[in-house]
Amino acid sequence: MKAQVTAHPQFTRARIDDRLYGAFIEHLGRAVYGGIYEPGHPQANAAGFRTDVLELVREIGAPIVRYPGGNFVSAYNWEDGIGPVEQRPTRLDLAWHTRESNEVGIHEFADWCDAANIEMMLAVNLGSRGIDAARNFVEYVNHPGGSYWSDARIANGRAEPWDVKLWCLGNEMDGPWQIGHKTADEYGHLANETAKALRAFDPSLELVACGSSNAEMPTYPEWEAKVLDRCYEAVDYISLHIYFTNYADNLRDYLALSEKMDRYIGAIAGVIDYIRAKKRSRHRVAICFDEWNVWYHSTEQDKQVLEGSDWPFAPPLLEDVYNFEDALLIGCVLNTLIRRADRVKIACIAQLVNVIAPIMTETGGAVWRQTIFYPYLFAARYGRGMVLDLAVDVARYDTTDEAGVPLLDITGVHDPQTGAVTLFAINRSPDDALDLDVDLTGFRDAAIVSHQTLAHTDPKAANTATRPNEVAPRNGDGLVCDQGRLKGRLDALTYHCIRLETTTVSDR
Ligand code: AHR
């Protein structure tokens, strides 16, 4: 079966904002305690952070990390996490039915981010709290000194402000499960007023309003229209969330779910345009896809904690063990985000460590890369520059929900500074190899630098502590680039990251 692709440096869609490859760490399960932070672990540094985990986080090179939640933030008092650790209160976390020791708060997390070389994206609590707690938190984090909260930060050992630019105005406020859930009108008003207060402090902050928790919510997409109607000029982004499942165990349908994400982005882009036109506004609101991933493998086992009567500390929760088919879908999802980089400026894989995460740890033990680590790693590392508007001619198939899903999911990125071109390709077909033919004649001197592929005979194969490399990239063979044409075979159900050098550079 043939797959014909044309790429040209003149046909680009958008410059990718590097923050498209962000991540998320919530006070949830073993993400923080037993994940990034585990004093007493043989690999822990003096501050209690696991250096083995830090190494893998640095390997990915994610530019931003959203913190501290998620549902957790909607009943969180940020002040509980400052001051001497032994004096911090233990609280009941109402979102995940666990105990929160507050051993890690903003200072510790910021130190971890420094060590991980990652910027913070912080969320304020607009569930159980409101404008006042939000503006105090921003003052604590960002004001140099000479005010109550900035001086408190200095007294707590941090002289320099952290200068965090990106702030989420609450989390999933449309969800009835959310502590302090609101109607769209209530939330839109609160988001507008909170944004006003935060901008009075610093107009250059970048603010994210909550969109729908998912595209199945009964209030979607009216929620976005109403919320933006109330706060359009005051915010920079509207957030979207999506989680994928394969309960039906239907591989062809499962790998097509990224198409649903594509439609979701298209619909919300339309809502943004509608509100912008309605308001005769010149302001542009972009999409911040600040939670996305596969989440279903752990749902059954989590019921015990979530519905239990005790309040455990950092129990395993949402510990999905990802398999090879999940990695293929995540490759398609990342391709969707890249293709939509004209509207999606920020996105965060949810989450980063242990909780629905590419990185897994054993408390007191090993750390390893889950299958989904690899497509995320390759996109985060090499998906930087201009998105190429590829012309793709390949056979398509229909699923229960989608019509015309291409067997080949492919994106291309050109870095005009270096000339590098990277292609991310997934052959969705469980049965057929694809004969790839990419016309790169518009680029000068194209030559393959590396070809990494993920393949496995069993779609359910997973990496575990004892078999950490069951699904791992290997060097691909059989692709040749000659006279500007990249040709070769992509086996059934395979992922590919193909990096080429070219001499097509510009200062775009
Ligand atoms: O990422 C896990 C949870 O999913 C987050 O806390 C919440 O925002 C979403 O429902």
Short mmCIF file of C-alpha atoms and ligand atoms in Angstrom, two decimals:
data_model
loop_
_atom_site.label_atom_id
_atom_site.label_comp_id
_atom_site.label_asym_id
_atom_site.label_seq_id
_atom_site.Cartn_x
_atom_site.Cartn_y
_atom_site.Cartn_z
CA MET A 1 0.00 0.00 0.00
CA LYS A 2 1.39 3.42 -0.99
CA ALA A 3 1.70 6.56 1.12
CA GLN A 4 2.60 9.62 -0.92
CA VAL A 5 3.65 12.76 0.98
CA THR A 6 4.86 16.16 -0.20
CA ALA A 7 6.65 18.62 2.08
CA HIS A 8 7.84 22.07 1.06
CA PRO A 9 9.53 24.79 3.14
CA GLN A 10 7.16 27.44 1.74
CA PHE A 11 4.09 25.55 2.94
CA THR A 12 4.02 25.98 6.68
CA ARG A 13 1.17 26.29 9.11
CA ALA A 14 2.62 27.95 12.19
CA ARG A 15 5.66 28.31 14.36
CA ILE A 16 5.40 25.80 17.20
CA ASP A 17 5.40 27.30 20.67
CA ASP A 18 7.88 25.09 22.57
CA ARG A 19 5.36 24.96 25.41
CA LEU A 20 3.33 22.54 23.27
CA TYR A 21 5.42 19.86 24.99
CA GLY A 22 4.59 20.77 28.57
CA ALA A 23 3.85 18.36 31.41
CA PHE A 24 1.78 18.26 34.58
CA ILE A 25 2.47 17.25 38.17
CA GLU A 26 -0.38 17.19 40.66
CA HIS A 27 -0.43 16.39 44.36
CA LEU A 28 -2.08 13.08 43.54
CA GLY A 29 -1.11 9.52 44.39
CA ARG A 30 2.64 9.02 44.09
CA ALA A 31 3.33 11.84 41.63
CA VAL A 32 5.03 14.03 44.23
CA TYR A 33 5.59 11.77 47.25
CA GLY A 34 7.28 8.58 46.03
CA GLY A 35 7.65 10.08 42.57
CA ILE A 36 9.75 13.21 42.24
CA TYR A 37 10.31 13.45 46.01
CA GLU A 38 11.41 10.55 48.16
CA PRO A 39 13.89 11.39 50.92
CA GLY A 40 15.56 8.19 52.00
CA HIS A 41 15.64 6.73 48.50
CA PRO A 42 19.21 5.70 47.59
CA GLN A 43 19.08 8.09 44.61
CA ALA A 44 17.63 11.05 46.53
CA ASN A 45 19.67 14.25 46.73
CA ALA A 46 20.04 16.37 49.87
CA ALA A 47 16.67 18.03 49.19
CA GLY A 48 14.92 14.65 48.97
CA PHE A 49 14.44 14.65 45.18
CA ARG A 50 15.11 11.47 43.28
CA THR A 51 17.99 12.13 40.91
CA ASP A 52 17.11 9.07 38.82
CA VAL A 53 13.69 10.62 38.13
CA LEU A 54 15.24 14.02 37.47
CA GLU A 55 17.50 12.44 34.88
CA LEU A 56 14.57 11.09 32.87
CA VAL A 57 12.67 14.37 33.17
CA ARG A 58 15.72 16.21 31.83
CA GLU A 59 16.04 13.67 29.03
CA ILE A 60 12.62 14.71 27.72
CA GLY A 61 13.39 18.43 27.98
CA ALA A 62 9.78 19.51 28.62
CA PRO A 63 9.76 23.31 28.84
CA ILE A 64 6.93 23.81 31.37
CA VAL A 65 5.14 21.90 34.13
CA ARG A 66 1.66 22.66 35.43
CA TYR A 67 1.29 22.47 39.22
CA PRO A 68 -0.20 21.76 41.83
CA GLY A 69 -3.43 20.44 40.21
CA GLY A 70 -5.79 19.36 38.74
CA ASN A 71 -8.73 18.62 40.97
CA PHE A 72 -6.38 18.92 43.95
CA VAL A 73 -6.01 22.67 43.49
CA SER A 74 -9.72 23.33 44.01
CA ALA A 75 -9.48 22.80 47.78
CA TYR A 76 -5.79 23.62 48.22
CA ASN A 77 -4.44 26.32 50.52
CA TRP A 78 -1.10 27.30 49.02
CA GLU A 79 -0.05 28.80 52.39
CA ASP A 80 -0.07 25.27 53.87
CA GLY A 81 3.02 24.55 51.79
CA ILE A 82 5.26 27.40 53.03
CA GLY A 83 7.30 27.94 56.20
CA PRO A 84 9.09 25.35 58.34
CA VAL A 85 8.16 21.89 57.08
CA GLU A 86 7.58 20.45 60.56
CA GLN A 87 4.96 23.14 61.23
CA ARG A 88 2.98 22.55 58.04
CA PRO A 89 -0.51 21.12 58.51
CA THR A 90 -1.61 17.72 57.30
CA ARG A 91 -4.87 18.16 55.39
CA LEU A 92 -7.47 15.89 53.89
CA ASP A 93 -7.34 16.12 50.12
CA LEU A 94 -11.00 16.06 49.11
CA ALA A 95 -10.30 15.50 45.42
CA TRP A 96 -8.45 12.20 45.78
CA HIS A 97 -9.51 11.12 49.26
CA THR A 98 -5.98 11.06 50.64
CA ARG A 99 -3.84 12.84 53.25
CA GLU A 100 -1.64 15.72 52.17
CA SER A 101 1.40 16.35 54.39
CA ASN A 102 2.40 19.57 52.64
CA GLU A 103 6.02 18.52 52.90
CA VAL A 104 6.37 19.71 49.33
CA GLY A 105 5.05 23.21 48.68
CA ILE A 106 5.92 25.99 46.28
CA HIS A 107 9.56 26.38 47.49
CA GLU A 108 10.36 22.71 47.18
CA PHE A 109 8.58 22.39 43.85
CA ALA A 110 10.36 25.45 42.44
CA ASP A 111 13.70 23.96 43.53
CA TRP A 112 12.77 20.73 41.78
CA CYS A 113 11.90 22.69 38.61
CA ASP A 114 15.28 24.42 38.74
CA ALA A 115 16.99 21.05 38.99
CA ALA A 116 14.83 19.67 36.18
CA ASN A 117 15.41 22.75 34.02
CA ILE A 118 11.68 23.31 33.58
CA GLU A 119 9.48 26.41 34.02
CA MET A 120 6.49 26.44 36.36
CA MET A 121 2.92 26.99 35.18
CA LEU A 122 0.87 27.51 38.33
CA ALA A 123 -2.83 27.06 39.03
CA VAL A 124 -4.80 29.10 41.56
CA ASN A 125 -7.72 27.74 43.56
CA LEU A 126 -10.99 29.14 42.24
CA GLY A 127 -13.00 26.30 43.78
CA SER A 128 -13.02 26.62 47.56
CA ARG A 129 -11.27 30.00 47.40
CA GLY A 130 -11.19 33.05 45.15
CA ILE A 131 -9.55 36.31 44.14
CA ASP A 132 -7.89 37.05 47.44
CA ALA A 133 -6.00 33.77 47.78
CA ALA A 134 -5.06 33.98 44.10
CA ARG A 135 -3.63 37.49 44.26
CA ASN A 136 -1.71 36.67 47.46
CA PHE A 137 -0.19 33.59 45.85
CA VAL A 138 0.90 35.60 42.81
CA GLU A 139 2.39 38.28 45.07
CA TYR A 140 4.25 35.61 47.06
CA VAL A 141 5.65 34.00 43.93
CA ASN A 142 6.38 37.04 41.76
CA HIS A 143 6.87 40.24 43.80
CA PRO A 144 10.49 41.18 44.53
CA GLY A 145 9.91 42.37 48.11
CA GLY A 146 8.55 45.11 50.34
CA SER A 147 5.04 43.68 50.70
CA TYR A 148 3.50 41.25 53.18
CA TRP A 149 3.60 38.14 51.02
CA SER A 150 6.83 38.84 49.16
CA ASP A 151 8.58 39.50 52.48
CA ALA A 152 7.15 36.24 53.78
CA ARG A 153 8.76 34.45 50.83
CA ILE A 154 12.07 36.13 51.58
CA ALA A 155 11.76 35.18 55.27
CA ASN A 156 11.12 31.61 54.11
CA GLY A 157 14.48 31.56 52.39
CA ARG A 158 13.87 32.66 48.81
CA ALA A 159 15.12 36.19 48.07
CA GLU A 160 14.46 36.31 44.32
CA PRO A 161 10.90 36.08 43.00
CA TRP A 162 10.29 33.13 40.73
CA ASP A 163 8.61 35.33 38.15
CA VAL A 164 6.09 32.75 36.91
CA LYS A 165 4.34 34.05 33.80
CA LEU A 166 1.72 31.40 33.14
CA TRP A 167 -1.26 31.03 35.54
CA CYS A 168 -4.33 28.80 35.34
CA LEU A 169 -7.53 30.33 36.71
CA GLY A 170 -8.79 27.23 38.50
CA ASN A 171 -9.26 23.73 37.13
CA GLU A 172 -12.19 22.02 35.36
CA MET A 173 -14.72 24.35 36.93
CA ASP A 174 -17.49 22.87 34.73
CA GLY A 175 -17.19 19.48 36.44
CA PRO A 176 -19.79 18.64 39.11
CA TRP A 177 -17.03 16.62 40.87
CA GLN A 178 -14.95 19.76 41.29
CA ILE A 179 -14.86 21.32 44.75
CA GLY A 180 -16.50 24.70 44.18
CA HIS A 181 -17.98 23.73 40.80
CA LYS A 182 -19.64 26.69 39.09
CA THR A 183 -21.98 27.49 36.26
CA ALA A 184 -20.41 28.99 33.14
CA ASP A 185 -21.72 32.45 34.03
CA GLU A 186 -20.45 32.25 37.60
CA TYR A 187 -17.05 30.97 36.52
CA GLY A 188 -16.74 33.37 33.58
CA HIS A 189 -17.39 36.27 35.93
CA LEU A 190 -14.93 34.98 38.55
CA ALA A 191 -12.26 34.31 35.93
CA ASN A 192 -12.68 37.84 34.60
CA GLU A 193 -12.45 39.43 38.05
CA THR A 194 -9.49 37.26 39.08
CA ALA A 195 -7.72 38.10 35.84
CA LYS A 196 -8.40 41.80 36.51
CA ALA A 197 -6.77 41.53 39.95
CA LEU A 198 -3.78 39.58 38.68
CA ARG A 199 -3.28 41.96 35.76
CA ALA A 200 -3.44 44.94 38.12
CA PHE A 201 -0.37 43.36 39.71
CA ASP A 202 1.34 42.51 36.41
CA PRO A 203 -0.32 43.05 33.00
CA SER A 204 2.21 40.77 31.32
CA LEU A 205 0.99 37.59 33.04
CA GLU A 206 -0.40 34.92 30.71
CA LEU A 207 -3.75 33.68 32.00
CA VAL A 208 -5.63 30.49 31.22
CA ALA A 209 -9.41 30.21 31.67
CA CYS A 210 -10.98 26.78 32.17
CA GLY A 211 -12.71 25.28 29.19
CA SER A 212 -14.71 22.06 29.38
CA SER A 213 -13.33 19.03 31.20
CA ASN A 214 -13.98 17.03 28.05
CA ALA A 215 -16.05 17.16 24.90
CA GLU A 216 -18.68 14.83 26.42
CA MET A 217 -19.72 17.29 29.11
CA PRO A 218 -23.40 18.25 28.73
CA THR A 219 -22.41 21.92 28.88
CA TYR A 220 -19.81 21.60 26.09
CA PRO A 221 -19.27 23.74 23.97
CA GLU A 222 -21.73 26.28 25.37
CA TRP A 223 -19.45 26.46 28.42
CA GLU A 224 -16.58 27.90 26.38
CA ALA A 225 -18.88 30.40 24.63
CA LYS A 226 -20.37 31.65 27.90
CA VAL A 227 -17.07 31.75 29.77
CA LEU A 228 -15.27 33.58 26.97
CA ASP A 229 -18.18 35.96 26.60
CA ARG A 230 -17.47 37.02 30.17
CA CYS A 231 -13.68 37.09 30.19
CA TYR A 232 -12.45 37.18 26.58
CA GLU A 233 -10.32 40.33 26.82
CA ALA A 234 -8.88 39.39 30.21
CA VAL A 235 -7.43 35.97 29.36
CA ASP A 236 -4.92 34.61 26.86
CA TYR A 237 -5.88 30.95 26.69
CA ILE A 238 -8.83 28.64 27.13
CA SER A 239 -7.93 25.20 28.43
CA LEU A 240 -9.05 21.85 27.00
CA HIS A 241 -8.69 18.38 28.53
CA ILE A 242 -9.02 14.94 26.99
CA TYR A 243 -8.39 11.37 28.17
CA PHE A 244 -8.54 8.35 25.89
CA THR A 245 -9.77 4.84 26.70
CA ASN A 246 -9.82 1.49 24.93
CA TYR A 247 -12.42 -0.37 27.00
CA ALA A 248 -13.84 -1.92 23.81
CA ASP A 249 -10.38 -3.26 22.98
CA ASN A 250 -10.73 -2.27 19.36
CA LEU A 251 -7.32 -1.28 18.02
CA ARG A 252 -8.46 0.37 14.79
CA ASP A 253 -11.03 2.49 16.60
CA TYR A 254 -8.58 3.26 19.40
CA LEU A 255 -5.83 4.57 17.11
CA ALA A 256 -8.36 6.87 15.43
CA LEU A 257 -9.21 8.70 18.67
CA SER A 258 -6.73 11.45 17.89
CA GLU A 259 -9.19 12.51 15.17
CA LYS A 260 -11.70 13.23 17.91
CA MET A 261 -9.14 15.49 19.57
CA ASP A 262 -8.66 17.25 16.24
CA ARG A 263 -12.40 17.96 15.99
CA TYR A 264 -12.44 19.17 19.60
CA ILE A 265 -9.68 21.67 18.83
CA GLY A 266 -11.49 22.76 15.67
CA ALA A 267 -14.75 23.31 17.54
CA ILE A 268 -13.18 25.40 20.27
CA ALA A 269 -11.16 27.39 17.73
CA GLY A 270 -14.55 28.15 16.16
CA VAL A 271 -16.01 29.25 19.49
CA ILE A 272 -13.03 31.54 20.08
CA ASP A 273 -13.49 33.07 16.63
CA TYR A 274 -17.22 33.51 17.24
CA ILE A 275 -16.69 35.37 20.53
CA ARG A 276 -13.87 37.42 19.01
CA ALA A 277 -16.14 38.47 16.16
CA LYS A 278 -19.05 39.13 18.50
CA LYS A 279 -16.89 41.43 20.60
CA ARG A 280 -15.25 43.11 17.59
CA SER A 281 -12.03 42.26 19.39
CA ARG A 282 -8.46 42.37 18.10
CA HIS A 283 -7.32 40.21 21.00
CA ARG A 284 -6.43 36.59 20.20
CA VAL A 285 -7.18 33.81 22.65
CA ALA A 286 -5.31 30.57 22.00
CA ILE A 287 -5.88 27.01 23.17
CA CYS A 288 -4.01 25.56 26.12
CA PHE A 289 -4.50 21.77 26.04
CA ASP A 290 -3.28 21.43 29.59
CA GLU A 291 -4.36 17.83 30.23
CA TRP A 292 -4.19 15.03 27.67
CA ASN A 293 -3.30 11.35 27.82
CA VAL A 294 -4.60 7.81 27.93
CA TRP A 295 -6.34 7.10 31.25
CA TYR A 296 -8.32 3.93 31.88
CA HIS A 297 -6.04 1.03 32.79
CA SER A 298 -6.08 1.93 36.49
CA THR A 299 -9.70 3.02 36.89
CA GLU A 300 -10.95 -0.20 38.48
CA GLN A 301 -8.12 -0.61 40.97
CA ASP A 302 -8.42 3.03 42.11
CA LYS A 303 -11.98 2.61 43.36
CA GLN A 304 -10.73 1.18 46.64
CA VAL A 305 -8.94 4.40 47.57
CA LEU A 306 -11.41 6.81 46.04
CA GLU A 307 -14.42 5.16 47.66
CA GLY A 308 -12.64 4.02 50.83
CA SER A 309 -13.15 5.30 54.35
CA ASP A 310 -9.51 5.83 55.27
CA TRP A 311 -7.36 8.68 54.02
CA PRO A 312 -4.06 7.11 52.93
CA PHE A 313 -0.92 9.12 52.33
CA ALA A 314 0.39 9.01 48.74
CA PRO A 315 -1.20 5.68 47.73
CA PRO A 316 -0.74 4.40 44.18
CA LEU A 317 -3.47 6.12 42.16
CA LEU A 318 -4.01 6.46 38.42
CA GLU A 319 -0.97 4.25 37.82
CA ASP A 320 -1.79 3.22 34.29
CA VAL A 321 0.68 0.74 32.85
CA TYR A 322 0.94 1.77 29.22
CA ASN A 323 1.32 -0.67 26.39
CA PHE A 324 2.53 -0.47 22.83
CA GLU A 325 -0.84 0.49 21.34
CA ASP A 326 -0.99 3.42 23.80
CA ALA A 327 2.39 4.60 22.51
CA LEU A 328 1.05 4.52 18.94
CA LEU A 329 -2.00 6.55 19.93
CA ILE A 330 0.15 9.05 21.84
CA GLY A 331 2.24 9.45 18.69
CA CYS A 332 -0.97 10.33 16.78
CA VAL A 333 -2.10 12.68 19.57
CA LEU A 334 1.20 14.56 19.49
CA ASN A 335 0.92 14.79 15.71
CA THR A 336 -2.54 16.31 16.15
CA LEU A 337 -1.20 18.93 18.55
CA ILE A 338 1.62 19.72 16.13
CA ARG A 339 -0.75 20.04 13.15
CA ARG A 340 -2.95 22.37 15.21
CA ALA A 341 -0.06 24.48 16.47
CA ASP A 342 -1.67 27.49 14.81
CA ARG A 343 -4.36 27.42 17.54
CA VAL A 344 -2.85 25.27 20.32
CA LYS A 345 0.07 27.13 21.83
CA ILE A 346 0.45 25.23 25.08
CA ALA A 347 -0.24 21.59 25.97
CA CYS A 348 0.61 19.41 28.96
CA ILE A 349 0.78 15.65 29.01
CA ALA A 350 -1.09 14.55 32.14
CA GLN A 351 0.89 13.70 34.01
CA LEU A 352 4.69 13.27 34.29
CA VAL A 353 5.59 10.78 37.05
CA ASN A 354 3.64 7.72 38.28
CA VAL A 355 0.15 9.23 37.83
CA ILE A 356 -0.94 8.46 34.22
CA ALA A 357 2.65 9.15 33.36
CA PRO A 358 5.49 8.40 30.96
CA ILE A 359 7.86 7.91 33.93
CA MET A 360 7.20 5.23 36.57
CA THR A 361 8.94 4.55 39.85
CA GLU A 362 8.89 1.98 42.58
CA THR A 363 8.92 3.55 46.00
CA GLY A 364 12.39 2.71 47.28
CA GLY A 365 13.23 1.10 43.95
CA ALA A 366 13.65 1.52 40.23
CA VAL A 367 12.56 4.13 37.73
CA TRP A 368 11.71 3.29 34.13
CA ARG A 369 10.31 4.71 30.92
CA GLN A 370 6.78 3.67 30.00
CA THR A 371 5.98 3.01 26.34
CA ILE A 372 4.45 6.48 25.88
CA PHE A 373 7.71 8.08 27.05
CA TYR A 374 9.22 7.69 23.61
CA PRO A 375 6.79 9.49 21.29
CA TYR A 376 6.64 12.28 23.88
CA LEU A 377 10.44 12.43 24.09
CA PHE A 378 10.90 12.57 20.33
CA ALA A 379 8.24 15.25 19.83
CA ALA A 380 9.53 17.37 22.73
CA ARG A 381 13.10 17.15 21.51
CA TYR A 382 12.73 17.42 17.77
CA GLY A 383 9.28 18.91 17.15
CA ARG A 384 10.56 22.47 17.31
CA GLY A 385 10.29 25.05 14.54
CA MET A 386 7.72 25.48 11.77
CA VAL A 387 4.92 22.97 11.21
CA LEU A 388 4.93 21.86 7.59
CA ASP A 389 1.64 21.73 5.76
CA LEU A 390 2.05 18.25 4.32
CA ALA A 391 0.05 16.92 1.40
CA VAL A 392 -0.69 13.29 2.25
CA ASP A 393 -2.20 10.76 -0.10
CA VAL A 394 -2.92 7.44 1.62
CA ALA A 395 -5.79 4.96 2.05
CA ARG A 396 -8.33 5.76 4.74
CA TYR A 397 -10.67 3.70 6.93
CA ASP A 398 -13.87 4.22 8.88
CA THR A 399 -14.39 3.47 12.56
CA THR A 400 -17.49 3.42 14.74
CA ASP A 401 -17.17 7.20 15.27
CA GLU A 402 -14.89 8.50 12.54
CA ALA A 403 -14.96 8.51 8.77
CA GLY A 404 -11.87 8.69 6.61
CA VAL A 405 -9.09 8.07 9.11
CA PRO A 406 -5.75 8.03 7.25
CA LEU A 407 -3.72 4.84 7.70
CA LEU A 408 -0.62 7.00 7.87
CA ASP A 409 -0.60 9.73 10.52
CA ILE A 410 2.33 11.98 9.67
CA THR A 411 3.56 15.47 10.60
CA GLY A 412 6.64 17.36 9.55
CA VAL A 413 8.55 20.11 11.31
CA HIS A 414 11.21 22.34 9.76
CA ASP A 415 13.67 24.27 11.87
CA PRO A 416 14.55 27.20 9.61
CA GLN A 417 17.58 28.09 11.74
CA THR A 418 19.34 24.77 11.30
CA GLY A 419 17.57 23.41 8.24
CA ALA A 420 16.59 20.24 10.14
CA VAL A 421 13.41 18.50 9.04
CA THR A 422 11.77 15.93 11.33
CA LEU A 423 8.93 13.63 10.34
CA PHE A 424 6.80 11.84 12.92
CA ALA A 425 4.89 8.96 11.33
CA ILE A 426 2.57 6.24 12.59
CA ASN A 427 1.30 3.41 10.45
CA ARG A 428 -2.14 2.76 11.99
CA SER A 429 -2.78 -0.35 9.94
CA PRO A 430 -2.63 -3.60 11.97
CA ASP A 431 -2.24 -5.53 8.73
CA ASP A 432 -0.44 -3.66 6.01
CA ALA A 433 2.97 -2.11 5.59
CA LEU A 434 3.04 1.26 3.84
CA ASP A 435 5.44 2.17 1.03
CA LEU A 436 6.38 5.68 2.02
CA ASP A 437 7.44 8.19 -0.61
CA VAL A 438 8.08 11.71 0.67
CA ASP A 439 8.83 14.43 -1.85
CA LEU A 440 11.38 16.70 -0.18
CA THR A 441 12.73 18.21 -3.39
CA GLY A 442 11.73 21.67 -2.14
CA PHE A 443 14.47 21.33 0.48
CA ARG A 444 18.15 21.49 -0.48
CA ASP A 445 20.47 18.56 0.20
CA ALA A 446 18.09 16.47 2.32
CA ALA A 447 19.84 13.55 4.03
CA ILE A 448 18.76 11.20 6.81
CA VAL A 449 20.40 11.90 10.19
CA SER A 450 18.55 9.29 12.22
CA HIS A 451 15.54 7.05 12.04
CA GLN A 452 14.10 5.78 15.31
CA THR A 453 11.23 3.34 15.30
CA LEU A 454 8.94 1.70 17.85
CA ALA A 455 7.59 -1.71 16.97
CA HIS A 456 6.33 -4.79 18.80
CA THR A 457 4.53 -7.96 17.79
CA ASP A 458 2.13 -7.60 20.74
CA PRO A 459 0.07 -4.38 20.94
CA LYS A 460 -0.41 -5.09 24.66
CA ALA A 461 3.33 -5.29 25.43
CA ALA A 462 4.35 -2.97 28.26
CA ASN A 463 7.46 -1.89 30.14
CA THR A 464 7.71 -2.82 33.80
CA ALA A 465 10.32 -2.61 36.54
CA THR A 466 11.56 -6.07 35.61
CA ARG A 467 11.27 -5.59 31.83
CA PRO A 468 11.92 -1.86 31.38
CA ASN A 469 12.96 -2.15 27.74
CA GLU A 470 10.26 -4.43 26.40
CA VAL A 471 9.05 -1.57 24.17
CA ALA A 472 11.94 0.71 23.27
CA PRO A 473 13.10 2.54 20.16
CA ARG A 474 15.57 0.96 17.84
CA ASN A 475 17.29 2.27 14.73
CA GLY A 476 15.04 1.90 11.73
CA ASP A 477 16.34 0.45 8.53
CA GLY A 478 15.14 0.51 4.97
CA LEU A 479 14.54 4.24 4.55
CA VAL A 480 16.63 5.95 1.91
CA CYS A 481 16.77 9.60 0.95
CA ASP A 482 18.02 10.15 -2.57
CA GLN A 483 17.73 13.30 -4.72
CA GLY A 484 15.19 14.78 -2.32
CA ARG A 485 12.96 11.71 -2.14
CA LEU A 486 12.63 9.78 1.08
CA LYS A 487 11.47 6.27 0.38
CA GLY A 488 11.03 3.03 2.26
CA ARG A 489 8.70 0.71 4.07
CA LEU A 490 6.82 1.44 7.27
CA ASP A 491 5.72 -1.85 8.78
CA ALA A 492 2.20 -2.38 10.08
CA LEU A 493 1.61 -0.80 13.52
CA THR A 494 4.85 1.13 13.83
CA TYR A 495 5.94 4.56 15.05
CA HIS A 496 8.78 6.49 13.37
CA CYS A 497 10.81 9.60 14.16
CA ILE A 498 12.81 10.43 11.04
CA ARG A 499 15.31 13.25 11.31
CA LEU A 500 16.85 14.80 8.21
CA GLU A 501 19.37 17.53 7.67
CA THR A 502 18.89 20.03 4.86
CA THR A 503 20.63 23.23 3.85
CA THR A 504 17.32 25.11 3.57
CA VAL A 505 17.72 27.76 6.24
CA SER A 506 16.16 31.17 6.74
CA ASP A 507 15.57 33.67 9.52
CA ARG A 508 11.78 33.06 9.69
O1 AHR B 1 -5.07 14.36 35.70
C1 AHR B 1 -5.96 13.76 36.57
C2 AHR B 1 -7.22 14.59 36.79
O2 AHR B 1 -7.95 14.64 35.61
C3 AHR B 1 -7.01 16.04 37.14
O3 AHR B 1 -6.82 16.23 38.49
C4 AHR B 1 -8.29 16.66 36.69
O4 AHR B 1 -8.11 18.00 36.30
C5 AHR B 1 -8.77 15.78 35.57
O5 AHR B 1 -10.09 15.41 35.72
#
